[in-house]
Amino acid sequence: NVISSSSSTLSDYCARLPLNIQLGRTISITNNSGVTARIFPSAAGGKINGIVDGHFDVPSNNLMYTFTCYEN
């Protein structure tokens, strides 16, 4: 998944991980939009980096960030 300048703006910069992901599956995100993208868990009560209902900021640096499902 690539976040580009046409899909991320200062007022539209958030996304949720997919809801139907299976244990062990991964989602990779590359951000080249020029704006930091904020990624949230797929559902309320989900965790990112061990923080319930937390988020991860993917910087606009053209690097791939991979999220792995470890519990469903």
XYZ file of C-alpha atoms in Angstrom:
72
model
C 0.000 0.000 0.000
C 1.402 3.365 -1.016
C 0.221 6.666 0.419
C 0.790 9.326 -2.220
C 0.344 13.088 -2.346
C -3.053 12.599 -3.968
C -4.278 10.419 -1.064
C -2.879 12.280 1.967
C -3.290 15.932 2.929
C -3.024 17.986 6.114
C -6.736 17.365 6.735
C -6.866 13.749 5.455
C -3.906 11.792 6.840
C -5.288 8.834 8.855
C -6.036 5.196 8.033
C -7.060 2.009 9.812
C -5.494 -1.382 9.300
C -7.749 -3.945 7.563
C -10.382 -5.606 9.754
C -10.248 -9.136 8.300
C -6.520 -9.802 8.524
C -5.437 -13.271 9.668
C -2.904 -14.192 12.338
C 0.633 -13.932 10.944
C -0.373 -11.879 7.880
C 1.335 -8.580 7.208
C 0.389 -5.204 5.749
C 3.131 -2.985 4.331
C 2.743 0.762 3.982
C 5.012 3.188 2.131
C 4.362 6.896 2.536
C 5.605 9.352 -0.080
C 2.863 11.963 0.377
C 4.906 14.712 2.007
C 2.676 14.426 5.120
C 3.051 12.031 8.080
C 0.325 9.357 7.922
C -1.272 8.156 11.159
C -2.213 4.456 11.173
C -4.728 3.075 13.680
C -5.672 -0.517 14.648
C -8.459 -2.161 12.656
C -10.994 -2.026 15.510
C -11.560 -0.324 18.851
C -9.518 -2.095 21.524
C -6.837 -3.115 19.011
C -3.154 -2.557 19.693
C -0.272 -1.031 17.786
C 3.135 -1.409 19.449
C 1.369 -2.761 22.550
C -0.762 0.357 23.081
C -4.529 -0.238 23.103
C -6.260 2.133 20.678
C -2.844 3.625 19.933
C -1.460 4.675 16.575
C 1.735 4.629 14.551
C 2.929 7.625 12.579
C 4.403 6.583 9.225
C 6.788 9.344 8.139
C 6.894 10.510 4.553
C 10.305 9.003 3.831
C 9.545 6.435 1.081
C 10.491 3.553 3.412
C 8.257 0.494 3.824
C 6.732 -0.097 7.266
C 5.310 -3.565 7.904
C 2.535 -4.326 10.401
C 2.123 -7.978 11.474
C -1.096 -9.414 12.909
C -0.236 -11.329 16.084
C -3.757 -11.772 17.474
C -7.297 -11.770 16.100
